[in-house]
Structure formats: C-alpha cells, structure tokens
Amino acid sequence: MSTVETVRFKLVPGTDTSDFEALDRKVENDYMAKRPGFLAREVSRSDDGEYLVIVHWATPEDADATMRGFFAAAETQDFLAAVDKATVQSGRYARVAH
C-alpha cells in the first residue's frame, strides 16, 4: 500500500508567489521526482496564501529516505529559504485502496 505525505505552509513574508512556484517546480523535477519510490506530487494554494503539498510514495521507507536528505540537498535550499518554517504542518497517511 502506498504512502501519502502532506505538508502545509506559508511563505516568508515578501516572497513573490510566481518566483516561489518556479522554485517549487524545480524542487519537484530536480529532487523529488528522482528519488526512489516517488509516484506523484501535487501543489495547491489557498486564498490566504497557504500551500498544500501532497506527495505519493511507494512505501513509507521511500518517504523517510527522501526526507532525511531533503533539508541538506543543494536542490532544495532556495525552496526552503522561501518557506516560513513556523507555519509548517505535516502528516502521513496510508492510502486506502478501493
């Protein structure tokens, strides 16, 4: 059964959303999509500027391995600099098959 991770956050005040969304695409293409077990990722933004990222992984171990390296990876540094760390909320779920 696959694993679904969610992350909600806002941007550092003054961050341009267009610039951030370009960074987000770069993180997905240059880091996330290249990790073992990566299945899919989607990003949404609310009217008040909160982002919701949903990532699908083949296994919880794949998710853990990727996240262990995420904060130190060169490909993620500009993305992380734009995220207001105080607003980050995450969750993990096992996908329910129908």
mmCIF file of N, CA and C in Angstrom:
data_model
loop_
_atom_site.group_PDB
_atom_site.id
_atom_site.type_symbol
_atom_site.label_atom_id
_atom_site.label_comp_id
_atom_site.label_asym_id
_atom_site.label_seq_id
_atom_site.Cartn_x
_atom_site.Cartn_y
_atom_site.Cartn_z
ATOM 1 N N MET A 1 0.844 -1.179 0.000
ATOM 2 C CA MET A 1 0.000 0.000 0.000
ATOM 3 C C MET A 1 0.886 1.238 0.000
ATOM 4 N N SER A 2 0.545 2.215 -0.788
ATOM 5 C CA SER A 2 1.381 3.412 -0.909
ATOM 6 C C SER A 2 1.176 4.367 0.263
ATOM 7 N N THR A 3 2.103 5.293 0.378
ATOM 8 C CA THR A 3 2.115 6.284 1.452
ATOM 9 C C THR A 3 1.856 7.662 0.869
ATOM 10 N N VAL A 4 1.047 8.446 1.577
ATOM 11 C CA VAL A 4 0.744 9.815 1.164
ATOM 12 C C VAL A 4 1.243 10.746 2.261
ATOM 13 N N GLU A 5 2.061 11.714 1.860
ATOM 14 C CA GLU A 5 2.525 12.730 2.797
ATOM 15 C C GLU A 5 1.900 14.065 2.439
ATOM 16 N N THR A 6 1.553 14.832 3.459
ATOM 17 C CA THR A 6 1.029 16.176 3.251
ATOM 18 C C THR A 6 1.904 17.173 3.998
ATOM 19 N N VAL A 7 2.064 18.337 3.410
ATOM 20 C CA VAL A 7 2.782 19.434 4.069
ATOM 21 C C VAL A 7 2.016 20.714 3.761
ATOM 22 N N ARG A 8 1.693 21.454 4.823
ATOM 23 C CA ARG A 8 1.037 22.761 4.687
ATOM 24 C C ARG A 8 1.990 23.815 5.202
ATOM 25 N N PHE A 9 2.043 24.964 4.514
ATOM 26 C CA PHE A 9 2.933 26.038 4.941
ATOM 27 C C PHE A 9 2.569 27.335 4.230
ATOM 28 N N LYS A 10 3.093 28.430 4.782
ATOM 29 C CA LYS A 10 3.018 29.739 4.130
ATOM 30 C C LYS A 10 4.430 30.164 3.775
ATOM 31 N N LEU A 11 4.519 31.177 2.946
ATOM 32 C CA LEU A 11 5.819 31.677 2.514
ATOM 33 C C LEU A 11 6.334 32.752 3.459
ATOM 34 N N VAL A 12 7.628 32.942 3.451
ATOM 35 C CA VAL A 12 8.235 34.050 4.171
ATOM 36 C C VAL A 12 7.604 35.334 3.623
ATOM 37 N N PRO A 13 7.176 36.252 4.499
ATOM 38 C CA PRO A 13 6.575 37.493 4.014
ATOM 39 C C PRO A 13 7.464 38.187 2.982
ATOM 40 N N GLY A 14 6.828 38.691 1.925
ATOM 41 C CA GLY A 14 7.537 39.380 0.865
ATOM 42 C C GLY A 14 7.986 38.483 -0.277
ATOM 43 N N THR A 15 7.814 37.155 -0.130
ATOM 44 C CA THR A 15 8.203 36.231 -1.193
ATOM 45 C C THR A 15 7.196 36.305 -2.332
ATOM 46 N N ASP A 16 7.667 36.480 -3.544
ATOM 47 C CA ASP A 16 6.812 36.523 -4.726
ATOM 48 C C ASP A 16 6.306 35.112 -5.038
ATOM 49 N N THR A 17 4.987 34.960 -5.167
ATOM 50 C CA THR A 17 4.430 33.623 -5.395
ATOM 51 C C THR A 17 4.874 33.021 -6.726
ATOM 52 N N SER A 18 4.991 33.825 -7.749
ATOM 53 C CA SER A 18 5.453 33.303 -9.043
ATOM 54 C C SER A 18 6.879 32.777 -8.943
ATOM 55 N N ASP A 19 7.729 33.521 -8.252
ATOM 56 C CA ASP A 19 9.108 33.069 -8.058
ATOM 57 C C ASP A 19 9.132 31.774 -7.250
ATOM 58 N N PHE A 20 8.324 31.721 -6.183
ATOM 59 C CA PHE A 20 8.292 30.511 -5.366
ATOM 60 C C PHE A 20 7.791 29.316 -6.169
ATOM 61 N N GLU A 21 6.753 29.513 -6.949
ATOM 62 C CA GLU A 21 6.201 28.389 -7.702
ATOM 63 C C GLU A 21 7.190 27.867 -8.745
ATOM 64 N N ALA A 22 8.057 28.714 -9.252
ATOM 65 C CA ALA A 22 9.147 28.247 -10.121
ATOM 66 C C ALA A 22 10.139 27.411 -9.312
ATOM 67 N N LEU A 23 10.453 27.843 -8.090
ATOM 68 C CA LEU A 23 11.332 27.067 -7.214
ATOM 69 C C LEU A 23 10.702 25.724 -6.871
ATOM 70 N N ASP A 24 9.403 25.739 -6.638
ATOM 71 C CA ASP A 24 8.686 24.514 -6.311
ATOM 72 C C ASP A 24 8.775 23.500 -7.464
ATOM 73 N N ARG A 25 8.571 23.964 -8.686
ATOM 74 C CA ARG A 25 8.680 23.067 -9.845
ATOM 75 C C ARG A 25 10.093 22.511 -9.968
ATOM 76 N N LYS A 26 11.076 23.355 -9.671
ATOM 77 C CA LYS A 26 12.468 22.912 -9.735
ATOM 78 C C LYS A 26 12.747 21.835 -8.685
ATOM 79 N N VAL A 27 12.250 22.019 -7.471
ATOM 80 C CA VAL A 27 12.419 21.007 -6.424
ATOM 81 C C VAL A 27 11.766 19.694 -6.840
ATOM 82 N N GLU A 28 10.581 19.785 -7.411
ATOM 83 C CA GLU A 28 9.902 18.554 -7.841
ATOM 84 C C GLU A 28 10.697 17.848 -8.935
ATOM 85 N N ASN A 29 11.104 18.588 -9.952
ATOM 86 C CA ASN A 29 11.775 17.970 -11.100
ATOM 87 C C ASN A 29 13.212 17.544 -10.809
ATOM 88 N N ASP A 30 13.940 18.360 -10.043
ATOM 89 C CA ASP A 30 15.359 18.110 -9.833
ATOM 90 C C ASP A 30 15.672 17.290 -8.587
ATOM 91 N N TYR A 31 14.700 17.166 -7.683
ATOM 92 C CA TYR A 31 14.962 16.404 -6.455
ATOM 93 C C TYR A 31 13.921 15.312 -6.231
ATOM 94 N N MET A 32 12.690 15.703 -5.993
ATOM 95 C CA MET A 32 11.663 14.730 -5.589
ATOM 96 C C MET A 32 11.453 13.625 -6.623
ATOM 97 N N ALA A 33 11.248 14.001 -7.872
ATOM 98 C CA ALA A 33 10.916 13.021 -8.916
ATOM 99 C C ALA A 33 12.052 12.039 -9.182
ATOM 100 N N LYS A 34 13.249 12.355 -8.726
ATOM 101 C CA LYS A 34 14.399 11.474 -8.940
ATOM 102 C C LYS A 34 14.629 10.506 -7.789
ATOM 103 N N ARG A 35 13.827 10.593 -6.743
ATOM 104 C CA ARG A 35 14.007 9.751 -5.569
ATOM 105 C C ARG A 35 13.310 8.411 -5.752
ATOM 106 N N PRO A 36 13.924 7.336 -5.231
ATOM 107 C CA PRO A 36 13.284 6.014 -5.304
ATOM 108 C C PRO A 36 11.916 6.034 -4.627
ATOM 109 N N GLY A 37 10.949 5.421 -5.266
ATOM 110 C CA GLY A 37 9.613 5.299 -4.702
ATOM 111 C C GLY A 37 8.696 6.479 -4.932
ATOM 112 N N PHE A 38 9.199 7.545 -5.547
ATOM 113 C CA PHE A 38 8.345 8.702 -5.833
ATOM 114 C C PHE A 38 7.296 8.306 -6.865
ATOM 115 N N LEU A 39 6.032 8.619 -6.575
ATOM 116 C CA LEU A 39 4.945 8.311 -7.501
ATOM 117 C C LEU A 39 4.314 9.559 -8.106
ATOM 118 N N ALA A 40 4.012 10.549 -7.276
ATOM 119 C CA ALA A 40 3.339 11.753 -7.766
ATOM 120 C C ALA A 40 3.410 12.839 -6.696
ATOM 121 N N ARG A 41 3.215 14.070 -7.154
ATOM 122 C CA ARG A 41 3.222 15.217 -6.241
ATOM 123 C C ARG A 41 2.273 16.265 -6.807
ATOM 124 N N GLU A 42 1.494 16.871 -5.927
ATOM 125 C CA GLU A 42 0.625 17.969 -6.348
ATOM 126 C C GLU A 42 0.733 19.098 -5.340
ATOM 127 N N VAL A 43 0.575 20.313 -5.833
ATOM 128 C CA VAL A 43 0.706 21.502 -5.000
ATOM 129 C C VAL A 43 -0.506 22.389 -5.243
ATOM 130 N N SER A 44 -1.099 22.868 -4.144
ATOM 131 C CA SER A 44 -2.251 23.775 -4.221
ATOM 132 C C SER A 44 -1.993 24.958 -3.299
ATOM 133 N N ARG A 45 -2.686 26.076 -3.574
ATOM 134 C CA ARG A 45 -2.560 27.281 -2.745
ATOM 135 C C ARG A 45 -3.946 27.791 -2.406
ATOM 136 N N SER A 46 -4.155 28.126 -1.142
ATOM 137 C CA SER A 46 -5.436 28.673 -0.704
ATOM 138 C C SER A 46 -5.487 30.175 -0.961
ATOM 139 N N ASP A 47 -6.671 30.749 -0.802
ATOM 140 C CA ASP A 47 -6.844 32.183 -0.992
ATOM 141 C C ASP A 47 -6.011 33.014 -0.014
ATOM 142 N N ASP A 48 -5.729 32.447 1.169
ATOM 143 C CA ASP A 48 -4.937 33.204 2.148
ATOM 144 C C ASP A 48 -3.432 32.937 2.029
ATOM 145 N N GLY A 49 -3.019 32.227 0.962
ATOM 146 C CA GLY A 49 -1.596 32.041 0.694
ATOM 147 C C GLY A 49 -0.976 30.804 1.297
ATOM 148 N N GLU A 50 -1.781 29.941 1.911
ATOM 149 C CA GLU A 50 -1.229 28.696 2.441
ATOM 150 C C GLU A 50 -1.084 27.687 1.303
ATOM 151 N N TYR A 51 0.053 26.991 1.287
ATOM 152 C CA TYR A 51 0.297 25.938 0.307
ATOM 153 C C TYR A 51 0.014 24.584 0.921
ATOM 154 N N LEU A 52 -0.485 23.686 0.105
ATOM 155 C CA LEU A 52 -0.682 22.291 0.477
ATOM 156 C C LEU A 52 0.044 21.449 -0.555
ATOM 157 N N VAL A 53 1.016 20.664 -0.091
ATOM 158 C CA VAL A 53 1.762 19.767 -0.960
ATOM 159 C C VAL A 53 1.381 18.345 -0.573
ATOM 160 N N ILE A 54 1.012 17.552 -1.564
ATOM 161 C CA ILE A 54 0.662 16.144 -1.354
ATOM 162 C C ILE A 54 1.626 15.318 -2.199
ATOM 163 N N VAL A 55 2.333 14.398 -1.534
ATOM 164 C CA VAL A 55 3.306 13.563 -2.225
ATOM 165 C C VAL A 55 2.931 12.105 -2.015
ATOM 166 N N HIS A 56 2.918 11.354 -3.094
ATOM 167 C CA HIS A 56 2.623 9.922 -3.058
ATOM 168 C C HIS A 56 3.928 9.147 -3.212
ATOM 169 N N TRP A 57 4.141 8.195 -2.292
ATOM 170 C CA TRP A 57 5.341 7.361 -2.275
ATOM 171 C C TRP A 57 4.941 5.891 -2.357
ATOM 172 N N ALA A 58 5.817 5.076 -2.881
ATOM 173 C CA ALA A 58 5.551 3.639 -2.951
ATOM 174 C C ALA A 58 5.506 3.029 -1.549
ATOM 175 N N THR A 59 6.411 3.467 -0.664
ATOM 176 C CA THR A 59 6.470 2.912 0.698
ATOM 177 C C THR A 59 6.816 4.016 1.698
ATOM 178 N N PRO A 60 6.537 3.788 2.970
ATOM 179 C CA PRO A 60 6.956 4.758 3.994
ATOM 180 C C PRO A 60 8.478 4.898 4.041
ATOM 181 N N GLU A 61 9.192 3.817 3.766
ATOM 182 C CA GLU A 61 10.647 3.856 3.771
ATOM 183 C C GLU A 61 11.191 4.787 2.680
ATOM 184 N N ASP A 62 10.530 4.786 1.516
ATOM 185 C CA ASP A 62 10.924 5.709 0.446
ATOM 186 C C ASP A 62 10.737 7.155 0.893
ATOM 187 N N ALA A 63 9.624 7.434 1.537
ATOM 188 C CA ALA A 63 9.355 8.786 2.039
ATOM 189 C C ALA A 63 10.401 9.185 3.079
ATOM 190 N N ASP A 64 10.693 8.285 4.009
ATOM 191 C CA ASP A 64 11.678 8.577 5.054
ATOM 192 C C ASP A 64 13.053 8.864 4.463
ATOM 193 N N ALA A 65 13.475 8.041 3.518
ATOM 194 C CA ALA A 65 14.804 8.213 2.921
ATOM 195 C C ALA A 65 14.910 9.561 2.216
ATOM 196 N N THR A 66 13.883 9.949 1.513
ATOM 197 C CA THR A 66 13.908 11.232 0.803
ATOM 198 C C THR A 66 13.925 12.392 1.789
ATOM 199 N N MET A 67 13.094 12.334 2.804
ATOM 200 C CA MET A 67 13.024 13.446 3.749
ATOM 201 C C MET A 67 14.298 13.581 4.586
ATOM 202 N N ARG A 68 14.998 12.470 4.836
ATOM 203 C CA ARG A 68 16.268 12.559 5.578
ATOM 204 C C ARG A 68 17.268 13.441 4.831
ATOM 205 N N GLY A 69 17.243 13.393 3.510
ATOM 206 C CA GLY A 69 18.179 14.184 2.733
ATOM 207 C C GLY A 69 17.659 15.528 2.264
ATOM 208 N N PHE A 70 16.369 15.760 2.396
ATOM 209 C CA PHE A 70 15.730 16.936 1.817
ATOM 210 C C PHE A 70 16.321 18.250 2.324
ATOM 211 N N PHE A 71 16.533 18.361 3.620
ATOM 212 C CA PHE A 71 16.941 19.639 4.204
ATOM 213 C C PHE A 71 18.406 19.980 3.948
ATOM 214 N N ALA A 72 19.206 18.997 3.553
ATOM 215 C CA ALA A 72 20.612 19.241 3.262
ATOM 216 C C ALA A 72 20.920 19.271 1.762
ATOM 217 N N ALA A 73 19.964 18.872 0.934
ATOM 218 C CA ALA A 73 20.211 18.771 -0.509
ATOM 219 C C ALA A 73 20.390 20.147 -1.140
ATOM 220 N N ALA A 74 21.363 20.261 -2.017
ATOM 221 C CA ALA A 74 21.610 21.526 -2.715
ATOM 222 C C ALA A 74 20.393 21.960 -3.522
ATOM 223 N N GLU A 75 19.652 21.012 -4.068
ATOM 224 C CA GLU A 75 18.499 21.310 -4.926
ATOM 225 C C GLU A 75 17.323 21.933 -4.174
ATOM 226 N N THR A 76 17.305 21.839 -2.845
ATOM 227 C CA THR A 76 16.150 22.303 -2.073
ATOM 228 C C THR A 76 16.377 23.616 -1.325
ATOM 229 N N GLN A 77 17.585 24.143 -1.332
ATOM 230 C CA GLN A 77 17.912 25.273 -0.461
ATOM 231 C C GLN A 77 17.139 26.555 -0.770
ATOM 232 N N ASP A 78 16.988 26.911 -2.024
ATOM 233 C CA ASP A 78 16.231 28.124 -2.369
ATOM 234 C C ASP A 78 14.759 27.960 -2.012
ATOM 235 N N PHE A 79 14.205 26.785 -2.244
ATOM 236 C CA PHE A 79 12.824 26.466 -1.868
ATOM 237 C C PHE A 79 12.654 26.635 -0.363
ATOM 238 N N LEU A 80 13.527 26.016 0.406
ATOM 239 C CA LEU A 80 13.420 26.068 1.870
ATOM 240 C C LEU A 80 13.567 27.489 2.403
ATOM 241 N N ALA A 81 14.397 28.304 1.773
ATOM 242 C CA ALA A 81 14.590 29.686 2.219
ATOM 243 C C ALA A 81 13.319 30.509 2.071
ATOM 244 N N ALA A 82 12.419 30.115 1.179
ATOM 245 C CA ALA A 82 11.181 30.858 0.939
ATOM 246 C C ALA A 82 10.028 30.414 1.841
ATOM 247 N N VAL A 83 10.193 29.288 2.533
ATOM 248 C CA VAL A 83 9.122 28.734 3.381
ATOM 249 C C VAL A 83 9.244 29.290 4.798
ATOM 250 N N ASP A 84 8.126 29.769 5.337
ATOM 251 C CA ASP A 84 8.074 30.223 6.725
ATOM 252 C C ASP A 84 8.004 28.986 7.608
ATOM 253 N N LYS A 85 9.140 28.604 8.197
ATOM 254 C CA LYS A 85 9.241 27.342 8.957
ATOM 255 C C LYS A 85 8.243 27.267 10.116
ATOM 256 N N ALA A 86 7.858 28.402 10.679
ATOM 257 C CA ALA A 86 6.922 28.417 11.804
ATOM 258 C C ALA A 86 5.518 27.972 11.397
ATOM 259 N N THR A 87 5.236 27.963 10.104
ATOM 260 C CA THR A 87 3.887 27.618 9.642
ATOM 261 C C THR A 87 3.774 26.179 9.128
ATOM 262 N N VAL A 88 4.867 25.439 9.115
ATOM 263 C CA VAL A 88 4.886 24.102 8.516
ATOM 264 C C VAL A 88 4.127 23.100 9.394
ATOM 265 N N GLN A 89 3.217 22.373 8.748
ATOM 266 C CA GLN A 89 2.478 21.277 9.382
ATOM 267 C C GLN A 89 2.494 20.100 8.416
ATOM 268 N N SER A 90 2.830 18.920 8.916
ATOM 269 C CA SER A 90 2.909 17.771 8.023
ATOM 270 C C SER A 90 2.114 16.593 8.570
ATOM 271 N N GLY A 91 1.818 15.663 7.673
ATOM 272 C CA GLY A 91 1.109 14.451 8.055
ATOM 273 C C GLY A 91 1.480 13.322 7.113
ATOM 274 N N ARG A 92 1.214 12.104 7.558
ATOM 275 C CA ARG A 92 1.477 10.931 6.742
ATOM 276 C C ARG A 92 0.286 9.992 6.851
ATOM 277 N N TYR A 93 -0.072 9.413 5.720
ATOM 278 C CA TYR A 93 -1.249 8.569 5.626
ATOM 279 C C TYR A 93 -0.946 7.335 4.778
ATOM 280 N N ALA A 94 -1.582 6.237 5.097
ATOM 281 C CA ALA A 94 -1.537 5.049 4.241
ATOM 282 C C ALA A 94 -2.711 5.157 3.284
ATOM 283 N N ARG A 95 -2.436 5.004 2.002
ATOM 284 C CA ARG A 95 -3.501 5.102 1.002
ATOM 285 C C ARG A 95 -4.478 3.949 1.199
ATOM 286 N N VAL A 96 -5.753 4.287 1.143
ATOM 287 C CA VAL A 96 -6.821 3.301 1.274
ATOM 288 C C VAL A 96 -7.237 2.875 -0.121
ATOM 289 N N ALA A 97 -7.091 1.626 -0.407
ATOM 290 C CA ALA A 97 -7.470 1.123 -1.734
ATOM 291 C C ALA A 97 -8.970 0.876 -1.794
ATOM 292 N N HIS A 98 -9.554 1.147 -2.956
ATOM 293 C CA HIS A 98 -10.983 0.904 -3.154
ATOM 294 C C HIS A 98 -11.176 -0.191 -4.155
#
